[in-house]
Amino acid sequence: MKRLFILSIGIVILLGSCKKDPLDITPDGRMSLEDVFKSSDLTPAYLNSCYAWVRKYGHGYHYYTFLSSFTDDATDSQVPTDSWHQLQSWYNDAFSASNMPFMAGSATQLYNDMDLYARNWMGIRKTNVFINNVTEQNIPDPTTRARLLAEAKTLRAHYYWDLIKMFGPMPIIDKDLVGEQDFSSIKRNSFDECTQFIVKDCDEAIATASFPLRAENEPDRGRMTKAVAYAVKSMATLFNASPLWNPDNNAGKWKAAADASKEAVDALSSNGYALYPDYEKYFLTRPDKAAAPGDKETILEATDSYGYGTQTYRAFGSITYLMHMIPTFPSEKPGCAPTQELVDAYEMKDGTIPILGYNDADHSRPIINPASGYDDQNPYVNRDPRFYASIWYNGAYFGVVNGAQIYIESFVGGAHGISGIKQRSPTGYYLRKYVDPAMRNNGTSKTLFRIYRLGELYLNLAEAENEANGPTTIAYNAVNTVRARAKMPDLPAGLSKEEFRERIRRERRVETAIEEDRYYDSRRWGSDYFVNVSKIKTGMRWVKATDGSLSNTRIVVVKPKMAIPKYLLMPIPLGETIRMPGMTQNPGW
């Protein structure tokens, strides 16, 4: 048996520098993997250990930053005050294959995701070990054995999906490589081949009768289910069909994506899944675990593992309050600051588009749709309800705190005034989504970040169906279901394929604002789209006159230097490409 190692393809990482796994032990007087898989008790327990590498998502990016801050949807108030912040390096294009993005600043900051590349490979390796070692001897009951294998395959598909959407196609590895000495034959597969590998795992899991559709008990929170398999398949096929990975616009890929998403939506909606009735409250809740839960939308949520075992204050809801709350409260920073570009993406409440584009590169002169009734000096009136649920803006009613009524004052000199310091928003906007009101009066928050949810699958279906067959009834019904939950009118009938594409992209942006979709959507829609939307982030500067009147000016907050094609994908770690000549580096890195 091998000594105490975990392999991330070519990188051998001593467990002493990572989270120790008591079920991955070799002859040291205690137990070996061979011993584990001789036991009908320890074999299922090994599958539990395979979950250790599921990452945190949400604001798990150093330093407690939402991934949306690395897109045109938001920035972080900590920049430019703290030059060490990763977002500052991002804006300055200061990363390389030896200085990777999204790496925590030190080994002590384990409450942030560390190495997004290695941790997914460690998860893949662990699931491979389990899948390759389950037998009739260690799991005698065939129903249980089938269920556990389906769970492991779904988990492996999740790890692979999480890896390739950020780093691009990877080698397909379905066995444990510990002990291998020669990695020269390992090469990257195509994105399509990786997608088919993921689809195969998901299809096998979905076909397993004993594999549950949802987790119904609290101890099973965060576990893989058949619904997760449907979601991963939907996402992977959608990306495989998108312009970044389908430059020739292969219609067959779009059909596969449409079919996978329809299969997912039909299966889930006919078995108790449904959109949560209140958009705002949905992101302030903790999914309940029951056969008939109150939250019927969540497919998989991240757990509260944002800190060490005793650091409950580092749970997602608590840290959201500490790192993303308006300056009225004793938080470290207001953190996530939505941009004017995101605000402009929200429709009017009657469904008309207020901002059609910009007349200049600095986005200071918006192209206003005269039919919308939008007024740039009174911009927050009659907007999509999801705008009010997601963003705090100047003049918004915050609520009663300790007996006092609070309104957002993001005007210059106001209580929440726009500024370039860490404790104020640089854009004039603050985050409302995810920030639990229960925390305002010394309460507690149980809020969890959603990794997969039904609303996203409806939008996957609308987009893929439109690309495969045009704006059919299926496409319209899917997107209008999402809009109805937000109390928005149906999309106009008679849209062309191109018009529907533009509307569904806008819909995805506002429906999933501050979630992680924008980061990946802006890339999968192709290099031209990504570069164009990444060039600038702006805000709204309000000034209060002596007579109390307010006026505003659109301002440039940052012009990122990373608005270049190489940022479509993150770099492969330098050590990997050195150890494995066939592991080609991503373009530009």
Coordinates of C-alpha atoms in Angstrom, one line a residue:
M1 CA 0.0 0.0 0.0
K2 CA 1.0 3.6 -0.6
R3 CA 2.2 6.1 2.0
L4 CA -0.1 8.9 3.1
F5 CA -0.7 10.8 -0.2
I6 CA -3.5 12.4 -2.2
L7 CA -2.9 12.9 -5.9
S8 CA -4.2 15.9 -7.9
I9 CA -3.2 14.3 -11.2
G10 CA 0.5 15.2 -11.2
I11 CA 0.6 17.1 -7.9
V12 CA 1.2 14.9 -4.9
I13 CA 0.0 16.7 -1.8
L14 CA 0.9 15.5 1.7
L15 CA -2.2 15.1 3.8
G16 CA -0.3 16.8 6.6
S17 CA -0.8 20.1 4.8
C18 CA -4.4 19.4 4.1
K19 CA -7.5 18.2 6.0
K20 CA -6.7 14.7 7.3
D21 CA -8.9 11.9 6.3
P22 CA -8.9 9.0 8.8
L23 CA -10.3 6.7 6.2
D24 CA -7.4 7.2 3.7
I25 CA -4.7 5.7 5.8
T26 CA -1.9 3.3 4.9
P27 CA 0.2 0.8 6.9
D28 CA 1.3 2.8 9.9
G29 CA 0.0 0.4 12.6
R30 CA -3.7 1.5 12.1
M31 CA -5.6 0.9 8.8
S32 CA -5.2 0.8 5.1
L33 CA -7.5 1.5 2.2
E34 CA -7.6 -2.3 1.6
D35 CA -8.8 -2.7 5.2
V36 CA -11.5 0.0 4.7
F37 CA -12.9 -1.8 1.7
K38 CA -13.1 -5.1 3.5
S39 CA -15.6 -3.6 5.9
S40 CA -19.3 -3.1 5.2
D41 CA -19.3 -0.3 7.8
L42 CA -16.3 1.6 6.7
T43 CA -17.0 1.4 2.9
P44 CA -20.1 3.7 3.2
A45 CA -18.1 5.9 5.6
Y46 CA -15.5 6.4 3.0
L47 CA -18.1 7.8 0.7
N48 CA -18.9 10.4 3.4
S49 CA -15.2 11.4 3.3
C50 CA -15.5 12.1 -0.4
Y51 CA -17.5 15.2 0.3
A52 CA -14.6 17.0 2.1
W53 CA -13.5 18.7 -1.1
V54 CA -16.8 20.3 -2.1
R55 CA -16.0 24.0 -2.0
K56 CA -17.7 26.8 -0.3
Y57 CA -19.0 29.0 -3.1
G58 CA -20.9 32.2 -2.1
H59 CA -18.4 34.6 -0.6
G60 CA -15.7 31.9 -0.3
Y61 CA -13.3 33.8 -2.4
H62 CA -10.4 35.6 -0.7
Y63 CA -11.2 37.8 1.1
Y64 CA -14.8 36.9 1.8
T65 CA -15.6 38.2 -1.7
F66 CA -18.5 37.1 -3.9
L67 CA -17.5 35.7 -7.3
S68 CA -19.8 38.3 -8.9
S69 CA -17.3 41.0 -7.8
F70 CA -15.0 39.5 -10.4
T71 CA -17.6 40.3 -13.1
D72 CA -19.2 43.5 -14.4
D73 CA -22.1 43.0 -11.9
A74 CA -20.2 44.2 -8.8
T75 CA -16.9 45.1 -7.1
D76 CA -15.8 45.1 -3.5
S77 CA -15.4 48.0 -1.2
Q78 CA -12.0 46.6 0.0
V79 CA -10.5 47.7 -3.3
P80 CA -8.5 49.8 -3.8
T81 CA -7.9 50.4 -0.1
D82 CA -6.2 47.0 0.5
S83 CA -3.7 46.4 -2.3
W84 CA -3.2 42.8 -1.2
H85 CA -6.8 42.0 -2.0
Q86 CA -7.1 39.5 -4.8
L87 CA -9.6 41.6 -6.7
Q88 CA -6.9 44.4 -6.9
S89 CA -4.6 41.9 -8.6
W90 CA -7.4 40.8 -10.9
Y91 CA -8.0 44.4 -12.0
N92 CA -4.3 44.8 -12.7
D93 CA -3.9 41.5 -14.6
A94 CA -1.3 40.5 -12.0
F95 CA -1.9 36.8 -12.0
S96 CA 0.1 34.0 -13.7
A97 CA 0.3 30.2 -13.7
S98 CA 2.6 30.4 -10.7
N99 CA 0.4 33.0 -8.9
M100 CA -3.0 31.6 -9.3
P101 CA -6.3 33.6 -9.0
F102 CA -8.7 32.6 -6.2
M103 CA -6.1 31.3 -3.9
A104 CA -6.3 32.3 -0.2
G105 CA -3.6 34.6 1.1
S106 CA -2.2 32.1 3.6
A107 CA -2.6 28.6 4.8
T108 CA -4.3 29.8 7.9
Q109 CA -7.3 31.2 6.0
L110 CA -8.9 27.9 5.5
Y111 CA -12.3 29.5 5.8
N112 CA -11.8 30.8 2.2
D113 CA -11.5 28.3 -0.6
M114 CA -7.8 27.6 -1.2
D115 CA -6.9 25.9 -4.4
L116 CA -10.0 25.5 -6.6
Y117 CA -8.0 23.3 -9.1
A118 CA -6.4 20.9 -6.6
R119 CA -9.4 20.5 -4.4
N120 CA -11.6 19.3 -7.3
W121 CA -9.0 16.8 -8.3
M122 CA -8.8 15.5 -4.8
G123 CA -12.5 15.1 -4.8
I124 CA -12.3 13.2 -8.2
R125 CA -9.6 11.0 -6.9
K126 CA -11.6 10.1 -3.7
T127 CA -14.7 9.3 -5.7
N128 CA -12.7 7.2 -8.1
V129 CA -11.3 5.1 -5.2
F130 CA -14.8 4.5 -3.9
I131 CA -16.3 3.6 -7.3
N132 CA -13.5 1.2 -8.1
N133 CA -13.6 -0.6 -4.8
V134 CA -17.3 -1.1 -4.1
T135 CA -18.1 -4.8 -4.4
E136 CA -20.8 -7.4 -3.3
Q137 CA -18.5 -8.2 -0.4
N138 CA -18.3 -4.7 1.2
I139 CA -21.9 -3.6 0.3
P140 CA -23.8 -6.9 0.1
D141 CA -27.3 -5.4 -0.4
P142 CA -27.6 -4.7 -4.2
T143 CA -30.1 -1.8 -3.6
T144 CA -27.8 0.0 -1.2
R145 CA -24.8 -0.7 -3.4
A146 CA -26.6 0.8 -6.4
R147 CA -27.7 3.9 -4.4
L148 CA -24.2 4.6 -3.1
L149 CA -22.6 4.2 -6.5
A150 CA -25.1 6.6 -8.0
E151 CA -24.3 9.1 -5.2
A152 CA -20.6 8.7 -5.9
K153 CA -21.0 9.1 -9.6
T154 CA -23.1 12.3 -9.2
L155 CA -20.4 13.6 -6.8
R156 CA -17.7 12.9 -9.3
A157 CA -19.7 14.6 -12.1
H158 CA -20.1 17.6 -9.8
Y159 CA -16.3 17.8 -9.2
Y160 CA -15.6 17.4 -12.9
W161 CA -18.1 20.0 -13.8
D162 CA -16.8 22.5 -11.2
L163 CA -13.3 22.0 -12.6
I164 CA -13.9 22.3 -16.3
K165 CA -16.2 25.3 -16.2
M166 CA -13.3 27.4 -14.7
F167 CA -10.2 25.7 -16.2
G168 CA -11.5 24.2 -19.4
P169 CA -11.3 20.6 -20.5
M170 CA -9.3 18.2 -18.4
P171 CA -7.9 14.7 -18.7
I172 CA -10.6 12.1 -18.0
I173 CA -9.4 10.0 -15.1
D174 CA -11.7 7.3 -13.8
K175 CA -9.2 5.4 -11.5
D176 CA -6.8 6.1 -8.6
L177 CA -3.4 7.3 -9.9
V178 CA -1.6 7.1 -6.6
G179 CA 1.6 5.2 -7.2
E180 CA 1.9 6.1 -10.9
Q181 CA 5.4 7.4 -11.8
D182 CA 5.0 8.3 -15.5
F183 CA 2.5 11.0 -16.4
S184 CA 3.7 11.7 -19.9
S185 CA 0.7 10.0 -21.5
I186 CA -1.8 12.1 -19.7
K187 CA -3.4 14.7 -22.0
R188 CA -6.3 17.0 -21.8
N189 CA -9.5 15.6 -23.4
S190 CA -11.8 17.9 -25.4
F191 CA -14.6 19.8 -23.6
D192 CA -17.2 17.7 -25.4
E193 CA -15.5 14.5 -24.2
C194 CA -15.5 15.8 -20.7
T195 CA -19.2 16.7 -21.0
Q196 CA -20.0 13.2 -22.3
F197 CA -18.1 11.7 -19.3
I198 CA -20.2 13.9 -16.9
V199 CA -23.4 13.0 -18.8
K200 CA -22.7 9.3 -18.5
D201 CA -22.2 9.5 -14.8
C202 CA -25.4 11.6 -14.4
D203 CA -27.4 9.3 -16.6
E204 CA -26.3 6.2 -14.7
A205 CA -27.2 7.9 -11.4
I206 CA -30.6 9.1 -12.7
A207 CA -31.4 5.5 -13.9
T208 CA -30.8 4.1 -10.4
A209 CA -34.2 3.4 -8.9
S210 CA -32.9 3.5 -5.3
F211 CA -31.2 6.9 -5.7
P212 CA -33.5 9.6 -4.0
L213 CA -34.6 12.7 -5.9
R214 CA -34.1 15.0 -2.9
A215 CA -32.5 14.9 0.6
E216 CA -35.3 14.6 3.1
N217 CA -33.5 14.5 6.4
E218 CA -31.1 17.0 8.1
P219 CA -28.2 14.5 8.3
D220 CA -28.3 14.3 4.5
R221 CA -27.9 18.0 3.9
G222 CA -25.4 18.7 1.2
R223 CA -25.5 15.1 -0.2
M224 CA -25.8 14.3 -3.8
T225 CA -29.3 13.4 -5.1
K226 CA -30.9 12.5 -8.4
A227 CA -32.0 16.1 -8.7
V228 CA -28.3 17.2 -8.5
A229 CA -27.5 14.7 -11.3
Y230 CA -30.2 16.3 -13.5
A231 CA -28.9 19.8 -12.7
V232 CA -25.2 19.0 -13.5
K233 CA -26.2 17.3 -16.7
S234 CA -28.3 20.4 -17.7
M235 CA -25.4 22.8 -16.9
A236 CA -22.7 20.7 -18.6
T237 CA -24.6 20.3 -21.9
L238 CA -25.6 24.0 -21.9
F239 CA -21.9 25.0 -21.6
N240 CA -20.9 22.4 -24.2
A241 CA -23.4 24.0 -26.7
S242 CA -22.4 27.6 -25.9
P243 CA -20.2 29.7 -28.2
L244 CA -17.0 29.3 -26.2
W245 CA -17.1 25.5 -26.6
N246 CA -19.2 25.4 -29.8
P247 CA -17.7 27.9 -32.1
D248 CA -19.2 26.2 -35.2
N249 CA -22.7 26.4 -33.6
N250 CA -23.3 22.7 -33.8
A251 CA -27.1 22.4 -33.7
G252 CA -26.8 18.9 -32.2
K253 CA -25.2 20.2 -29.1
W254 CA -28.0 22.7 -28.6
K255 CA -30.6 20.0 -29.0
A256 CA -28.7 17.9 -26.4
A257 CA -28.8 20.8 -24.0
A258 CA -32.4 21.5 -24.6
D259 CA -33.3 17.9 -24.2
A260 CA -31.3 17.6 -20.9
S261 CA -32.8 20.7 -19.5
K262 CA -36.4 19.7 -20.4
E263 CA -35.8 16.3 -18.9
A264 CA -34.6 18.0 -15.7
V265 CA -37.4 20.5 -15.5
D266 CA -40.1 17.9 -16.2
A267 CA -38.7 15.3 -13.8
L268 CA -38.3 17.8 -10.9
S269 CA -41.5 19.8 -11.4
S270 CA -43.6 16.6 -11.6
N271 CA -42.0 15.3 -8.4
G272 CA -42.6 18.2 -6.0
Y273 CA -40.0 20.7 -7.0
A274 CA -41.3 24.3 -7.6
L275 CA -40.1 27.8 -7.5
Y276 CA -40.1 29.4 -4.0
P277 CA -43.0 31.9 -4.0
D278 CA -41.1 34.9 -2.7
Y279 CA -37.9 35.8 -4.6
E280 CA -36.4 38.0 -1.8
K281 CA -37.1 35.7 1.1
Y282 CA -35.8 32.7 -0.8
F283 CA -32.2 34.0 -0.5
L284 CA -32.6 34.7 3.2
T285 CA -33.7 31.2 4.2
R286 CA -32.2 27.8 5.0
P287 CA -33.6 25.0 2.9
D288 CA -35.6 22.7 5.1
K289 CA -35.2 18.9 4.8
A290 CA -38.5 17.0 4.6
A291 CA -40.5 14.9 2.2
A292 CA -42.6 17.9 1.5
P293 CA -40.3 20.9 2.3
G294 CA -41.3 24.5 2.4
D295 CA -38.4 25.2 0.1
K296 CA -39.1 23.2 -3.0
E297 CA -36.7 25.1 -5.3
T298 CA -33.2 24.3 -3.9
I299 CA -31.5 21.4 -5.5
L300 CA -28.2 21.7 -3.6
E301 CA -26.9 24.2 -1.1
A302 CA -23.4 24.9 0.3
T303 CA -23.0 23.9 3.9
D304 CA -21.9 26.2 6.7
S305 CA -18.2 25.1 6.7
Y306 CA -16.8 28.6 6.3
G307 CA -14.5 28.3 9.4
Y308 CA -13.0 26.0 11.9
G309 CA -15.3 23.8 13.9
T310 CA -15.9 26.3 16.7
Q311 CA -16.1 29.4 14.6
T312 CA -19.8 29.5 14.1
Y313 CA -19.6 33.2 13.4
R314 CA -18.0 32.3 10.1
A315 CA -21.1 30.6 8.8
F316 CA -22.4 32.0 5.5
G317 CA -25.2 34.1 6.9
S318 CA -23.0 35.5 9.7
I319 CA -20.1 36.4 7.5
T320 CA -22.5 38.0 4.9
Y321 CA -23.5 40.4 7.7
L322 CA -19.9 41.0 8.8
M323 CA -18.5 41.6 5.3
H324 CA -21.4 42.8 3.2
M325 CA -23.6 45.0 5.4
I326 CA -24.3 48.8 5.0
P327 CA -22.0 51.0 7.1
T328 CA -24.6 51.7 9.8
F329 CA -23.6 48.5 11.5
P330 CA -20.3 47.4 13.1
S331 CA -19.3 45.3 10.2
E332 CA -15.8 45.0 8.8
K333 CA -16.7 46.3 5.4
P334 CA -19.8 46.6 3.2
G335 CA -18.1 44.4 0.7
C336 CA -20.1 43.5 -2.4
A337 CA -21.0 46.8 -4.3
P338 CA -23.3 46.2 -7.2
T339 CA -22.4 48.2 -10.4
Q340 CA -24.5 50.6 -12.4
E341 CA -24.3 48.1 -15.3
L342 CA -26.2 45.6 -13.2
V343 CA -28.8 48.2 -12.1
D344 CA -29.3 49.2 -15.8
A345 CA -30.0 45.5 -16.6
Y346 CA -33.2 45.5 -14.6
E347 CA -36.4 46.1 -16.7
M348 CA -39.2 48.4 -15.7
K349 CA -42.0 46.6 -13.8
D350 CA -44.1 46.6 -17.0
G351 CA -41.4 44.6 -18.8
T352 CA -40.0 47.4 -21.0
I353 CA -36.2 47.8 -21.2
P354 CA -35.1 51.2 -19.8
I355 CA -31.4 51.2 -20.9
L356 CA -30.7 50.0 -24.4
G357 CA -26.9 50.6 -24.3
Y358 CA -24.4 53.5 -23.9
N359 CA -23.3 56.3 -26.2
D360 CA -19.8 56.3 -24.9
A361 CA -17.1 54.0 -23.6
D362 CA -17.3 55.3 -20.1
H363 CA -21.1 54.5 -19.9
S364 CA -21.8 58.1 -18.8
R365 CA -24.4 58.6 -21.4
P366 CA -27.0 55.8 -21.4
I367 CA -29.2 55.2 -24.4
I368 CA -32.6 55.5 -22.7
N369 CA -35.7 53.8 -24.2
P370 CA -38.3 56.6 -24.5
A371 CA -41.1 54.1 -24.3
S372 CA -40.0 52.9 -20.9
G373 CA -40.8 56.0 -18.9
Y374 CA -37.3 55.8 -17.3
D375 CA -35.8 59.0 -15.9
D376 CA -32.1 58.9 -15.2
Q377 CA -32.5 61.5 -12.4
N378 CA -35.1 59.3 -10.8
P379 CA -33.9 55.9 -11.8
Y380 CA -35.2 53.6 -9.1
V381 CA -38.9 54.0 -9.7
N382 CA -41.1 51.2 -11.1
R383 CA -38.4 48.7 -11.6
D384 CA -38.4 44.9 -11.7
P385 CA -39.1 43.7 -8.1
R386 CA -35.9 41.7 -8.1
F387 CA -34.0 45.0 -8.2
Y388 CA -35.5 46.0 -4.9
A389 CA -34.9 42.5 -3.5
S390 CA -31.2 42.5 -4.4
I391 CA -29.7 46.0 -4.2
W392 CA -29.8 48.9 -1.7
Y393 CA -29.8 52.2 -3.5
N394 CA -29.9 55.9 -2.5
G395 CA -33.2 56.7 -0.8
A396 CA -34.3 53.0 -0.3
Y397 CA -36.1 52.3 3.0
F398 CA -33.9 50.0 5.0
G399 CA -36.2 49.4 7.9
V400 CA -36.4 49.9 11.6
V401 CA -33.3 49.2 13.6
N402 CA -33.3 49.7 17.4
G403 CA -36.4 51.8 17.1
A404 CA -35.0 54.1 14.4
Q405 CA -36.1 54.2 10.8
I406 CA -33.2 54.0 8.4
Y407 CA -33.1 55.1 4.7
I408 CA -30.1 54.5 2.5
E409 CA -28.0 57.7 2.2
S410 CA -25.4 56.9 -0.4
F411 CA -25.1 60.5 -1.5
V412 CA -21.9 62.3 -0.9
G413 CA -21.6 63.0 2.8
G414 CA -24.6 60.7 3.7
A415 CA -24.6 58.1 6.3
H416 CA -23.7 55.5 3.7
G417 CA -22.1 58.0 1.3
I418 CA -20.2 56.8 -1.8
S419 CA -16.5 56.8 -1.3
G420 CA -13.2 55.0 -2.2
I421 CA -12.5 53.8 1.3
K422 CA -13.0 50.3 2.6
Q423 CA -16.0 51.2 4.8
R424 CA -18.1 52.7 1.9
S425 CA -19.4 51.6 -1.4
P426 CA -17.5 52.8 -4.4
T427 CA -20.5 52.5 -6.7
G428 CA -23.2 54.0 -4.6
Y429 CA -25.0 50.7 -4.2
Y430 CA -25.0 48.1 -1.4
L431 CA -25.9 44.4 -1.4
R432 CA -29.3 43.4 -0.2
K433 CA -29.5 39.8 -1.5
Y434 CA -28.3 37.2 1.1
V435 CA -28.0 39.8 3.9
D436 CA -30.4 38.5 6.5
P437 CA -32.5 41.2 8.3
A438 CA -32.4 38.9 11.4
M439 CA -28.8 40.0 12.0
R440 CA -29.7 43.7 12.3
N441 CA -30.9 43.5 15.9
N442 CA -28.3 41.0 17.2
G443 CA -30.2 38.0 15.8
T444 CA -28.7 35.0 14.0
S445 CA -28.9 33.8 10.4
K446 CA -29.3 30.3 9.0
T447 CA -29.0 31.5 5.4
L448 CA -27.2 29.2 3.0
F449 CA -25.9 29.7 -0.5
R450 CA -27.6 27.8 -3.3
I451 CA -25.3 25.9 -5.6
Y452 CA -28.1 24.5 -7.9
R453 CA -31.7 25.6 -8.0
L454 CA -34.8 25.0 -10.1
G455 CA -35.0 28.6 -11.4
E456 CA -31.7 28.2 -13.1
L457 CA -32.9 25.0 -14.9
Y458 CA -35.9 26.9 -16.3
L459 CA -33.5 29.5 -17.7
N460 CA -31.2 26.8 -19.1
L461 CA -34.2 25.3 -20.9
A462 CA -35.4 28.6 -22.3
E463 CA -31.9 29.4 -23.7
A464 CA -31.1 26.0 -25.1
E465 CA -34.6 25.6 -26.6
N466 CA -34.4 28.9 -28.4
E467 CA -31.0 28.1 -29.8
A468 CA -32.1 24.7 -30.9
N469 CA -35.6 25.4 -32.2
G470 CA -36.2 29.1 -32.0
P471 CA -38.5 30.9 -29.4
T472 CA -41.0 28.1 -29.1
T473 CA -43.8 27.7 -26.6
I474 CA -41.4 25.6 -24.5
A475 CA -38.9 28.4 -24.4
Y476 CA -41.4 31.1 -23.6
N477 CA -43.1 29.0 -20.9
A478 CA -39.8 28.3 -19.2
V479 CA -38.7 31.9 -19.0
N480 CA -42.1 33.2 -18.2
T481 CA -42.4 30.8 -15.2
V482 CA -39.4 32.5 -13.7
R483 CA -40.7 35.9 -14.5
A484 CA -44.1 35.1 -13.0
R485 CA -42.5 34.3 -9.6
A486 CA -40.9 37.7 -9.7
K487 CA -44.3 39.3 -10.6
M488 CA -43.0 40.4 -13.9
P489 CA -45.1 40.2 -17.1
D490 CA -44.5 37.6 -19.8
L491 CA -41.9 38.3 -22.5
P492 CA -43.5 40.0 -25.6
A493 CA -44.8 37.5 -28.1
G494 CA -43.3 37.2 -31.5
L495 CA -39.7 37.8 -30.6
S496 CA -37.1 36.6 -33.2
K497 CA -34.5 34.1 -32.2
E498 CA -31.9 36.9 -31.8
E499 CA -34.3 39.1 -29.8
F500 CA -35.2 36.2 -27.5
R501 CA -31.5 35.4 -27.0
E502 CA -30.9 39.0 -25.8
R503 CA -33.9 38.8 -23.4
I504 CA -32.9 35.5 -21.9
R505 CA -29.4 36.7 -21.3
R506 CA -30.8 39.8 -19.5
E507 CA -33.1 37.5 -17.6
R508 CA -30.3 35.3 -16.4
R509 CA -28.4 38.3 -15.3
V510 CA -31.1 39.7 -13.1
E511 CA -32.6 36.5 -11.8
T512 CA -29.1 35.2 -10.7
A513 CA -27.6 38.5 -9.7
I514 CA -24.7 38.1 -7.2
E515 CA -24.9 34.4 -7.7
E516 CA -22.0 32.8 -9.6
D517 CA -23.8 32.5 -13.0
R518 CA -22.6 35.8 -14.4
Y519 CA -19.0 34.9 -14.1
Y520 CA -19.4 31.8 -16.2
D521 CA -22.2 33.0 -18.5
S522 CA -20.1 36.0 -19.7
R523 CA -17.4 33.6 -20.7
R524 CA -19.4 30.8 -22.3
W525 CA -21.1 33.3 -24.5
G526 CA -17.8 33.8 -26.2
S527 CA -14.6 36.0 -26.3
D528 CA -16.2 39.0 -27.9
Y529 CA -19.0 39.1 -25.4
F530 CA -16.7 38.6 -22.4
V531 CA -14.2 41.3 -23.4
N532 CA -16.9 43.8 -24.2
V533 CA -18.7 43.5 -20.8
S534 CA -15.4 43.3 -18.8
K535 CA -13.9 46.7 -19.8
I536 CA -15.5 48.9 -17.2
K537 CA -17.5 49.1 -14.0
T538 CA -19.4 52.3 -13.1
G539 CA -21.5 53.7 -10.3
M540 CA -24.0 56.4 -9.5
R541 CA -22.7 59.5 -7.5
W542 CA -25.5 61.4 -5.8
V543 CA -25.0 64.9 -4.5
K544 CA -27.4 66.7 -2.1
A545 CA -27.8 70.4 -2.5
T546 CA -28.4 72.9 0.3
D547 CA -32.1 72.9 -0.5
G548 CA -32.2 69.2 -0.1
S549 CA -32.6 68.3 -3.7
L550 CA -30.5 65.5 -5.2
S551 CA -28.8 65.1 -8.5
N552 CA -26.6 62.3 -9.9
T553 CA -23.7 61.6 -12.2
R554 CA -22.6 58.3 -13.6
I555 CA -19.0 57.7 -12.6
V556 CA -16.2 55.3 -13.7
V557 CA -15.2 53.0 -10.8
V558 CA -12.6 50.9 -12.4
K559 CA -11.4 49.9 -15.9
P560 CA -10.0 46.4 -15.4
K561 CA -6.9 45.4 -17.3
M562 CA -8.1 41.8 -17.4
A563 CA -10.7 42.5 -20.1
I564 CA -8.7 40.2 -22.4
P565 CA -9.3 36.8 -23.9
K566 CA -6.9 34.9 -21.6
Y567 CA -9.3 35.4 -18.7
L568 CA -11.9 33.3 -20.4
L569 CA -10.2 30.4 -18.5
M570 CA -8.0 30.3 -15.4
P571 CA -4.5 29.1 -15.7
I572 CA -3.4 25.5 -15.2
P573 CA -0.9 25.5 -12.2
L574 CA 2.6 25.7 -13.5
G575 CA 3.6 22.6 -11.6
E576 CA 1.1 20.5 -13.6
T577 CA 2.4 21.6 -17.0
I578 CA 6.0 21.0 -15.9
R579 CA 5.3 17.5 -14.6
M580 CA 3.0 16.6 -17.5
P581 CA 4.1 17.8 -21.0
G582 CA 0.7 16.8 -22.4
M583 CA -1.1 19.0 -20.0
T584 CA -1.1 22.1 -22.2
Q585 CA -1.5 25.5 -20.7
N586 CA -4.6 27.6 -21.3
P587 CA -4.2 30.3 -24.0
G588 CA -2.5 33.5 -22.9
W589 CA -1.1 32.1 -19.6

